[in-house]
Coordinates of C-alpha atoms in Angstrom, one line a residue:
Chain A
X6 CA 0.0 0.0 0.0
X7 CA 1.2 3.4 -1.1
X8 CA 1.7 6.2 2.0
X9 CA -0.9 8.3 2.1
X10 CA -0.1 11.2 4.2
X11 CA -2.7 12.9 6.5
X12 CA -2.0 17.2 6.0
X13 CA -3.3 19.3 8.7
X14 CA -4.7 22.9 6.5
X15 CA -5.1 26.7 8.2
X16 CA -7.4 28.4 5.9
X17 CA -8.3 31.9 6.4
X18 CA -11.3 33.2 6.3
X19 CA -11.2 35.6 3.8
X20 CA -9.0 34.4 1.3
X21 CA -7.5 31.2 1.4
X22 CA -10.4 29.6 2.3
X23 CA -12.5 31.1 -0.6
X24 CA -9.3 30.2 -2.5
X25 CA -10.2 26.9 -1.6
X26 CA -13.5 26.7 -2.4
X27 CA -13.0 28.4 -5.8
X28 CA -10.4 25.7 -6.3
X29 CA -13.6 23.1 -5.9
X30 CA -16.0 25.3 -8.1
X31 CA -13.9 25.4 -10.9
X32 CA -13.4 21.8 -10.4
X33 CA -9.3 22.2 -10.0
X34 CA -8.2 18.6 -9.2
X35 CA -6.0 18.1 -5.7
X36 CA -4.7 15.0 -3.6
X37 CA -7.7 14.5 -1.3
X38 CA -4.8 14.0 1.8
X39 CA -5.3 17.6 3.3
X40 CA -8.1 18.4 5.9
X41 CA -8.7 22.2 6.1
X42 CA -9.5 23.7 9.2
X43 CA -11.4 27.6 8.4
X44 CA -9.6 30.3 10.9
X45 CA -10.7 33.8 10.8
X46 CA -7.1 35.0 10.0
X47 CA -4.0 33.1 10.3
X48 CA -3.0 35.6 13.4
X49 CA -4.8 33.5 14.9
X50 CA -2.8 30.1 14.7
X51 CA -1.0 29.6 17.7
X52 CA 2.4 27.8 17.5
X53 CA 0.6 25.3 19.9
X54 CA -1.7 24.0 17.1
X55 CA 0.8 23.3 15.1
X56 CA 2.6 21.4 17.5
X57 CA -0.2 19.7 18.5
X58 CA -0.9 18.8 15.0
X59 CA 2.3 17.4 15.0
X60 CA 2.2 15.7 18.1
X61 CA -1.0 13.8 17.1
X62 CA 0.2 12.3 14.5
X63 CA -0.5 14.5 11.3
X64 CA 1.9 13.7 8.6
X65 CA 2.3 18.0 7.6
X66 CA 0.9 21.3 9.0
X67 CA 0.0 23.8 6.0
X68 CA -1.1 27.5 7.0
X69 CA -2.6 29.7 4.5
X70 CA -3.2 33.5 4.1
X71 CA -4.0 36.3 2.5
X72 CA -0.9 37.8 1.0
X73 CA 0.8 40.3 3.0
X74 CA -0.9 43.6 2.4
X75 CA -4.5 42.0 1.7
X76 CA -5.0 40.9 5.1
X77 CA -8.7 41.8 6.3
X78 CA -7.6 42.4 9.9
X79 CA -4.8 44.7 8.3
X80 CA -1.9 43.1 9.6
X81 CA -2.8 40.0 10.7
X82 CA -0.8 37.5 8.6
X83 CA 2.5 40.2 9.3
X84 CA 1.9 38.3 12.5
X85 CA 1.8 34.8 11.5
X86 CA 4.5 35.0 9.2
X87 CA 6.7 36.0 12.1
X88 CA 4.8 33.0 14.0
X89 CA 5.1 30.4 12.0
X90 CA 8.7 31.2 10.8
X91 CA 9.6 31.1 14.5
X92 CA 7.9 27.6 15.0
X93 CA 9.7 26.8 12.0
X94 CA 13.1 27.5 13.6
X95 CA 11.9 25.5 16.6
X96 CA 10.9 22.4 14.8
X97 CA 14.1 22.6 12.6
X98 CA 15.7 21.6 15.9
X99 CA 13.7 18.6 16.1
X100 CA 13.7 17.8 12.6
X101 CA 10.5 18.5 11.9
X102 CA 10.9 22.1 10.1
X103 CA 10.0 20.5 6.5
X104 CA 6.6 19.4 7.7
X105 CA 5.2 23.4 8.1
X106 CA 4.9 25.1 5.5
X107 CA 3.4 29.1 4.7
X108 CA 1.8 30.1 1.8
X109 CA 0.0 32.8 1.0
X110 CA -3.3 32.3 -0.8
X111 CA -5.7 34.9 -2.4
X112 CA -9.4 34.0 -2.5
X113 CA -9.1 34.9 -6.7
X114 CA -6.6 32.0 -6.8
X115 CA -8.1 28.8 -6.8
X116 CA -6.0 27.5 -9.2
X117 CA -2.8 28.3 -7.3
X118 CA -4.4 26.3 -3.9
X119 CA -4.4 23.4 -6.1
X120 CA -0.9 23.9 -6.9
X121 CA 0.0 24.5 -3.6
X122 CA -1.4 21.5 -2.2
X123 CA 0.0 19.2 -4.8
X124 CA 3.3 20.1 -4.8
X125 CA 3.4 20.2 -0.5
X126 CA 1.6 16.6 -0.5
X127 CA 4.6 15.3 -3.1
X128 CA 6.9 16.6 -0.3
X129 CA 5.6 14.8 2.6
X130 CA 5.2 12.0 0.4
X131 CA 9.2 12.3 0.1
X132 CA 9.3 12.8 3.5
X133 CA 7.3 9.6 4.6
X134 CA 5.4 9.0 7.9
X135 CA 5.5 11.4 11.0
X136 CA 8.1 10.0 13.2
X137 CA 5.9 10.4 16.0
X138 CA 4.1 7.3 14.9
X139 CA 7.1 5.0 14.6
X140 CA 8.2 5.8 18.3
X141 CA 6.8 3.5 20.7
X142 CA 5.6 4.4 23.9
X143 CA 7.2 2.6 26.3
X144 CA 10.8 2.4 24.4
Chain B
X154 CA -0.2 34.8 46.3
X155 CA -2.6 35.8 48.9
X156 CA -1.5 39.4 48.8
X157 CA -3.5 39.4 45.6
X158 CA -6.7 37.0 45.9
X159 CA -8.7 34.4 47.9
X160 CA -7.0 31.3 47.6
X161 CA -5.4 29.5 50.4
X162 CA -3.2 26.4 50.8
X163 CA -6.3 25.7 53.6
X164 CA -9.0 25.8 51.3
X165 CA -7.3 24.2 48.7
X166 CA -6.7 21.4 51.0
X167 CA -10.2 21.3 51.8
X168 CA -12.1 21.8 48.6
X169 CA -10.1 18.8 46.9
X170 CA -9.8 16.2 50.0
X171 CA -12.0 17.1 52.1
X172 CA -15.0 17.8 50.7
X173 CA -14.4 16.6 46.9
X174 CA -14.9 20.0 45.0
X175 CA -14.1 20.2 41.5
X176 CA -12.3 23.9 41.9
X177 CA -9.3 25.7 40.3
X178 CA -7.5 26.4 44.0
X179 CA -5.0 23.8 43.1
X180 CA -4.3 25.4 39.9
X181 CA -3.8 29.0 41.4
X182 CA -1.2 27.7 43.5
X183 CA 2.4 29.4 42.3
X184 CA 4.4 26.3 43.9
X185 CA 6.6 29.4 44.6
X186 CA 7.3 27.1 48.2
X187 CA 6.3 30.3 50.2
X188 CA 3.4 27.8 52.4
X189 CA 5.6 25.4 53.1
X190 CA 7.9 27.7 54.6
X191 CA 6.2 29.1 57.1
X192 CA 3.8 26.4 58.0
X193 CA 4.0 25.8 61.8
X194 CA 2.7 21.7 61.3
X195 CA 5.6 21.5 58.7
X196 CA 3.0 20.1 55.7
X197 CA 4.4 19.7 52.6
X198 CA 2.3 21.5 50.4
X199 CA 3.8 21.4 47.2
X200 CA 4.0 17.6 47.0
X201 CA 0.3 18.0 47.8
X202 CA -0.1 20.5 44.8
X203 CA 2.0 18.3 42.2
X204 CA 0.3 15.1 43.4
X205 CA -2.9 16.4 43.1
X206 CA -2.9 18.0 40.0
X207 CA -1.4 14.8 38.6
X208 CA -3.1 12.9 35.0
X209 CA -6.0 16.0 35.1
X210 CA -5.9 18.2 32.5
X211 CA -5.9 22.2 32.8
X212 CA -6.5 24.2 29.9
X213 CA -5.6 27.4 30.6
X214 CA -2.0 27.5 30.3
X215 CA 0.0 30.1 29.1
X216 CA 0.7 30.8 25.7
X217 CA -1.6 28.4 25.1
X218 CA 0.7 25.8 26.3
X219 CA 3.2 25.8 23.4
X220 CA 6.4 24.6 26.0
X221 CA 4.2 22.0 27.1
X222 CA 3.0 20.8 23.4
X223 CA 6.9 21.2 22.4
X224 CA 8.0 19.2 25.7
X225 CA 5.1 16.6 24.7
X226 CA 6.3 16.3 21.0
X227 CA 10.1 16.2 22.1
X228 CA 9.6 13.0 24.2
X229 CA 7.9 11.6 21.7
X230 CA 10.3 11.3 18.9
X231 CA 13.6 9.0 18.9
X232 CA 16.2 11.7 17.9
X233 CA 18.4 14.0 19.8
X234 CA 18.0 16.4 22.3
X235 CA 17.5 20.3 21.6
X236 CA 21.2 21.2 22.8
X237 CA 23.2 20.0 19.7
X238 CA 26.1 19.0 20.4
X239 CA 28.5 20.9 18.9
X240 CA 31.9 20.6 21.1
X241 CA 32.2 16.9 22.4
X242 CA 35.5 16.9 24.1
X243 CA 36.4 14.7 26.3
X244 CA 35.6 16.8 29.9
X245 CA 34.6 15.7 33.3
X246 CA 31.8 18.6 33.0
X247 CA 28.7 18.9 30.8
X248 CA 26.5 22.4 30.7
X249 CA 22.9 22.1 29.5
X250 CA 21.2 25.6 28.2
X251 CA 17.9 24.2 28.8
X252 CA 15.2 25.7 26.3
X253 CA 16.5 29.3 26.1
X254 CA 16.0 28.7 22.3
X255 CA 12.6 27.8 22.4
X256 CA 11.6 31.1 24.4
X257 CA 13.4 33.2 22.2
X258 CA 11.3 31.5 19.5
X259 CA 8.4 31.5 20.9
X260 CA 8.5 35.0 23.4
X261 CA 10.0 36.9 20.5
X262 CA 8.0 40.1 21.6
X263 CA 9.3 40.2 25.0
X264 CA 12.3 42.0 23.7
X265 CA 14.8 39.8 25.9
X266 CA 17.6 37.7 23.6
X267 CA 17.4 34.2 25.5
X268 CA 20.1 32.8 23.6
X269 CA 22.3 34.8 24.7
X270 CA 22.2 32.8 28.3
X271 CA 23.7 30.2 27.1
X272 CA 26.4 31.8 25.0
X273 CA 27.3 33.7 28.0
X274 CA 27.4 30.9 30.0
X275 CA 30.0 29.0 28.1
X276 CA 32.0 32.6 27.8
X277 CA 31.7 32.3 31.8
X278 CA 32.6 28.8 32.2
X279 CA 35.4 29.0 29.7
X280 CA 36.7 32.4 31.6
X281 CA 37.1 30.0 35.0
X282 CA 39.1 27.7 33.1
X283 CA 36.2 24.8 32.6
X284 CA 35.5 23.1 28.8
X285 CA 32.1 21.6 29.2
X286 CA 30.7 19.5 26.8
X287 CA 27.3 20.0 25.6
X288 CA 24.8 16.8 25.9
X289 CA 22.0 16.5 23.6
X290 CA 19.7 16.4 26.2
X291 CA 15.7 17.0 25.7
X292 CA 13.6 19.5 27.9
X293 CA 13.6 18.6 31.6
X294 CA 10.1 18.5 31.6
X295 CA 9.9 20.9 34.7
X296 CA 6.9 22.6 33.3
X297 CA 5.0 19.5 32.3
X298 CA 5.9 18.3 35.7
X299 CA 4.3 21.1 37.8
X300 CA 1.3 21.1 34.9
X301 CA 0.2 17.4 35.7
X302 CA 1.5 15.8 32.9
X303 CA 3.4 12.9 34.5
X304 CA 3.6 10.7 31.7
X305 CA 5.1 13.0 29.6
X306 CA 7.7 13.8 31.9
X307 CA 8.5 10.1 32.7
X308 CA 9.7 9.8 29.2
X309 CA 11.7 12.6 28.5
X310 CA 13.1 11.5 32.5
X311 CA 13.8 8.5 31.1
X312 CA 15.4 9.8 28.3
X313 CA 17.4 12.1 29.6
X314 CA 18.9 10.3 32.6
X315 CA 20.1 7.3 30.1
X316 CA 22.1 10.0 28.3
X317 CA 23.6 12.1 31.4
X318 CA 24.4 8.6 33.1
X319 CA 26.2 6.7 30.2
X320 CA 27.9 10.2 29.3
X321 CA 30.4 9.4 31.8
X322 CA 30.8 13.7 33.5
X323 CA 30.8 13.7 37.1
X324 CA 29.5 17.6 37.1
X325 CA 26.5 18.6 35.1
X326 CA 26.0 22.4 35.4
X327 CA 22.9 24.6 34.4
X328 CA 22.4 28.1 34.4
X329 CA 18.3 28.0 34.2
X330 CA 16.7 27.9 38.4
X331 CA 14.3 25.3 37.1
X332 CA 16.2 23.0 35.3
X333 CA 18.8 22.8 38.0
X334 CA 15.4 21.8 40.5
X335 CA 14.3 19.0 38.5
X336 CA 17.9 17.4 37.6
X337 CA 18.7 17.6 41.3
X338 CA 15.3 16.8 42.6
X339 CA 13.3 15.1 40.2
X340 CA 16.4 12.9 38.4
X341 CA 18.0 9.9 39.6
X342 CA 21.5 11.2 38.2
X343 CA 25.0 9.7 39.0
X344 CA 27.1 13.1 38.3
X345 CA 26.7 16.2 40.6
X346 CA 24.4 18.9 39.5
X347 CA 25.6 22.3 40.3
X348 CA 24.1 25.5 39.2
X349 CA 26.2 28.0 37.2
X350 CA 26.4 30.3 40.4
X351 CA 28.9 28.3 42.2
X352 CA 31.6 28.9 39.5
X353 CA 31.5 32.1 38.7
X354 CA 32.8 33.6 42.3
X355 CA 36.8 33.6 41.1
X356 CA 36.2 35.9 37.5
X357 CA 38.6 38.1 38.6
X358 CA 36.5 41.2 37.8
X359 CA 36.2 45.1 39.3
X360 CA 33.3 46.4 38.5
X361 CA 31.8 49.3 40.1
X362 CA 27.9 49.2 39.8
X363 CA 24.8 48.7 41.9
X364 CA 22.5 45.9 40.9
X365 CA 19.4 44.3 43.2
X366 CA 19.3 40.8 43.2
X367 CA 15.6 38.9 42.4
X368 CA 15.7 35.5 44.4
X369 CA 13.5 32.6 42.0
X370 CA 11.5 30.6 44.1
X371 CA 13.3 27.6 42.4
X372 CA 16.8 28.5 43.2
X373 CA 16.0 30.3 46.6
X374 CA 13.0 28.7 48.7
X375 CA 13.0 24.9 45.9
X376 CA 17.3 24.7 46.4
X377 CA 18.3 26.4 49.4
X378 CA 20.5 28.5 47.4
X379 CA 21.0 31.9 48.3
X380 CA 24.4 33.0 48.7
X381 CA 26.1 31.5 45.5
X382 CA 24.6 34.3 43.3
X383 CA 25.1 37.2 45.6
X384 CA 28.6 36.1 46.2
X385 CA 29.2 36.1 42.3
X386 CA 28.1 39.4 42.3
X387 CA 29.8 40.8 45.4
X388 CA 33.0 39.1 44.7
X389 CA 33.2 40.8 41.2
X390 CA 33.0 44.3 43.1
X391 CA 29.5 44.4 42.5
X392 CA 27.5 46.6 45.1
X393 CA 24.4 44.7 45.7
X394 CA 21.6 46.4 46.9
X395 CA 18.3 44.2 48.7
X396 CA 15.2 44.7 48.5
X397 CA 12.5 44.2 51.2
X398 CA 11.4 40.8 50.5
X399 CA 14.9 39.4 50.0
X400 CA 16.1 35.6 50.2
X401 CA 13.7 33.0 51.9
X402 CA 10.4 36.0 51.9
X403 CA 11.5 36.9 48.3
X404 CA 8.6 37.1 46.2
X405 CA 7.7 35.2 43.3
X406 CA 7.4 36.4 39.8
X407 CA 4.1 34.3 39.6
X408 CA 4.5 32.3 36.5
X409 CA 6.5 29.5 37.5
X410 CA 5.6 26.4 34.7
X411 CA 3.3 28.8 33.2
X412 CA 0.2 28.4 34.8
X413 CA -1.4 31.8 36.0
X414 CA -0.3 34.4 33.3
X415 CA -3.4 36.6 34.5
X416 CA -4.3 39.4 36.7
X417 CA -3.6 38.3 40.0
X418 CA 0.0 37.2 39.2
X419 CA 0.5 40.8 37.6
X420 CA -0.4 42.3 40.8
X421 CA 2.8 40.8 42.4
X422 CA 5.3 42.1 39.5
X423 CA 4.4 45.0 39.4
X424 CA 4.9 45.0 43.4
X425 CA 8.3 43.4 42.6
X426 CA 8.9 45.9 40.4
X427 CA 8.1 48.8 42.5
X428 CA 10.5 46.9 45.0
X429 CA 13.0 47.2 42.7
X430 CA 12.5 50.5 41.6
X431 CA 12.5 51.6 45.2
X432 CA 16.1 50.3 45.7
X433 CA 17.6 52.9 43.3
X434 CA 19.8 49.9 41.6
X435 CA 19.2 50.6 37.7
X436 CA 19.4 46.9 37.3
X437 CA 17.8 43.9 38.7
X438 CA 19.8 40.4 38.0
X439 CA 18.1 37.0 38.6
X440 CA 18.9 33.7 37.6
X441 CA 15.6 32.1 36.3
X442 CA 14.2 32.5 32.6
X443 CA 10.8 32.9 33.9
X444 CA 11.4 35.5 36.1
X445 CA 13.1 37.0 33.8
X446 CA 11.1 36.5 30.6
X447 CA 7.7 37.9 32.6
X448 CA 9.3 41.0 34.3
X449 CA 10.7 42.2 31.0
X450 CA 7.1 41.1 29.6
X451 CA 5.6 43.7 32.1
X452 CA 8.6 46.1 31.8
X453 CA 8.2 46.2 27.8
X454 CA 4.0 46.6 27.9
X455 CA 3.3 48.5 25.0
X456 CA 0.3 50.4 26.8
X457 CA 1.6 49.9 30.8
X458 CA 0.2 52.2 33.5
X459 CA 3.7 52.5 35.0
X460 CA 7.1 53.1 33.0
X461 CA 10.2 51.3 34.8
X462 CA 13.4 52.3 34.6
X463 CA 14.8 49.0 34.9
X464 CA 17.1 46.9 33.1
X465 CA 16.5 43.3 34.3
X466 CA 19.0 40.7 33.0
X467 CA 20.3 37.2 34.1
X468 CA 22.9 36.7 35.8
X469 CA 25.2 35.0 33.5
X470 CA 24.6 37.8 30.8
X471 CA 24.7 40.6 33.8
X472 CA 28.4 39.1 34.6
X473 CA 29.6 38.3 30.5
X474 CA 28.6 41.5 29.2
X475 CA 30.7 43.2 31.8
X476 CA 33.5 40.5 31.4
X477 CA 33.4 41.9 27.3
X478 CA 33.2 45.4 28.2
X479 CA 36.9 45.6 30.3

């Protein structure tokens, strides 16, 4: 059996969520491993979700926004780019930086979601499983 | 903590024992050892806390509990430890930064530069003529310890005492208040554990300037250890100035493990603060990243009620900037 990866996805409200679902309206195919979670902003992703995410067993963490200038709260994603590239920094320490990704996602481009989940769900699929699976509990 | 709201070991006691409540007094507690201290019948209230709050879980954690998810996530996976080790040579000492990376990561508005602890701390060390190695140890799991989550810290213990004892160093030295607790308390470790204090009384330094000295609850009232740190200063020519609630009465900075970021524990920095303030020393040095991470929090409030004119640094950064400086 092939690896099928399980992708956590931040959405944003206002744009990479509508990205999303323009992505389904115009019927833009994408693997079917992500599960989106709608945020109103991705200021609001704590470094905590992610690690949780992580922790639980999800294969990759993908957070999208608005691009920087667009955000509806103003500067909201100015925010969570500082975030996330922190957590980033963090999890390269533990080998785990390749699994997060941020991408910035306009509700206009559907067809650029689909890209964007296609090429991150090829990289986990290079990557293989969470490591946090292999690890048993009483080693 | 009873300067600033209702809760009482008493109570505590009482609602959860005695009469079965379902309340949050166990979770107020600071474990800042205060209690214990002073109690006439000699009860050992903090063992009471941590057994209690044991395998329950409490959802209002700082930060949203990032350390604790990042402890969690460390002991699960098989690799090294956050500390990489960059200089194995062959010494009879190790140092351990504990997870000054991580808050600098993760606190980056606080406007302190954790990382520098540790890079002062090897300046120190290497000053008083000691090579450590660095182990690749994980997260001590102080915070998860003190937040109920045994099993988490069981295997990152586990972990971490399999590489301290097969490293073969008979000294392991920290410079973080809470780490040293839990290797020396909560560890079953064959090599001594000595905080960075103890070695930095010989640096050979003349400095002329007048700091106040911030006792953490885990180093003071946890260890015993109050002297070591003052005698680092004063033996560098450093006039140290006390404050009111000084040594065993110190207060606490009120965020040990990161429960109780609120408005209670803000009450008591700012008091701290004032403290400080009051002692005319433009600087207050302590030896805890907590303590320092949430005074500097208040200190750098982007609307605060009350501007300080305080510089609050640890106390290996305090002594290696100065050492850079002659």
């Amino acid at each position: 059996m092939t690896f099928e990866p399980n992708i956590l996805s931040f959405c944003c409200n206002w744009c990479s969520y509508a990205g999303a679902d323009l992505a389904g309206v115009s019927r833009f195919q994408y693997p079917p491993n992500i599960r989106i979670i709608r945020v109103m902003c991705s200021g609001r992703i704590e470094p905590a979700f992610i690690l949780e995410a992580l922790k639980n067993g999800a294969d990759g963490v993908l957070v999208t926004g608005c691009h920087i200038g667009d955000c509806h709260y103003i500067e909201g994603n100015k925010n969570a780019e500082i975030r996330i590239n922190n957590t980033k920094k963090a999890l390269e320490k533990l080998g785990l930086d390749k699994r997060l990704r941020l991408e910035w996602v306009s509700a206009s481009e559907g067809a650029r979601f689909a890209e964007v989940v296609r090429d991150f769900t090829e990289e986990i699929k290079k990557l293989g499983q969470n490591p946090v699976k292999e690890v048993k509990i009483n080693e | 903590m009873r300067r600033v709201s209702k809760t009482s070991p008493r109570s505590s006691i009482y609602n959860s024992n005695v009469y079965g409540l379902e309340t949050k007094d166990v979770w107020m507690c600071l474990t800042c050892g205060l209690c214990p201290q002073e109690c006439p019948q000699q009860v050992d209230f903090l063992s009471f806390v941590r057994q209690e709050r044991e395998g329950k879980n409490y959802e209002e954690i700082a930060h949203k509990g990032v350390f604790s998810e990042m402890a969690d996530l460390m002991s699960k996976l098989n690799g090294s430890g956050i500390a990489a080790a960059e200089k194995s040579e062959d010494s009879k000492y190790a140092y351990f930064p504990g997870c000054v990376d991580f808050m600098g990561l993760f606190l980056h508005d606080v406007g302190v530069d954790f990382g520098e602890i540790g890079a002062s701390s090897l300046k120190l060390l290497n000053h008083a003529g000691i090579n450590p190695k660095i182990l690749p140890l994980k997260c001590c799991g102080h915070d998860v310890l003190w937040q109920g989550k045994k099993e988490v810290f069981d295997r990152l213990a586990r972990y971490n005492t399999r590489i301290i004892n097969n490293s073969g160093i008979e000294t392991l030295i920290l410079s973080c208040a809470e780490c040293y607790r839990t290797f020396a308390k909560d560890y079953d470790l064959k090599p001594k554990v000595v905080h960075i204090s103890e070695y930095l009384k010989g640096m050979g330094m003349n400095l002329n300037s007048t700091v106040t000295y911030h006792d953490p609850c885990r180093l003071g009232r946890h260890m015993g250890i109050y002297d070591a740190p003052r005698e680092a200063l004063i033996k560098n020519g450093v006039k140290l100035r006390e404050m009111p609630h000084n040594r065993e009465n110190a207060l606490c900075c009120g965020v040990s493990s990161f429960l109780n970021c609120n408005e209670q524990t803000k009450a008591m920095r700012v008091l701290r603060l004032d403290e400080a303030s009051a002692t005319g020393a433009g600087t207050m040095v302590t030896t805890c990243t907590k303590c320092l991470a949430h005074f500097n929090c208040l200190k750098n409030e982007k609307e605060a009620a009350k501007k300080y004119d305080l510089e609050i640094v640890d106390l290996t950064v305090y002594l290696a900037r100065q050492l850079e400086a002659k």
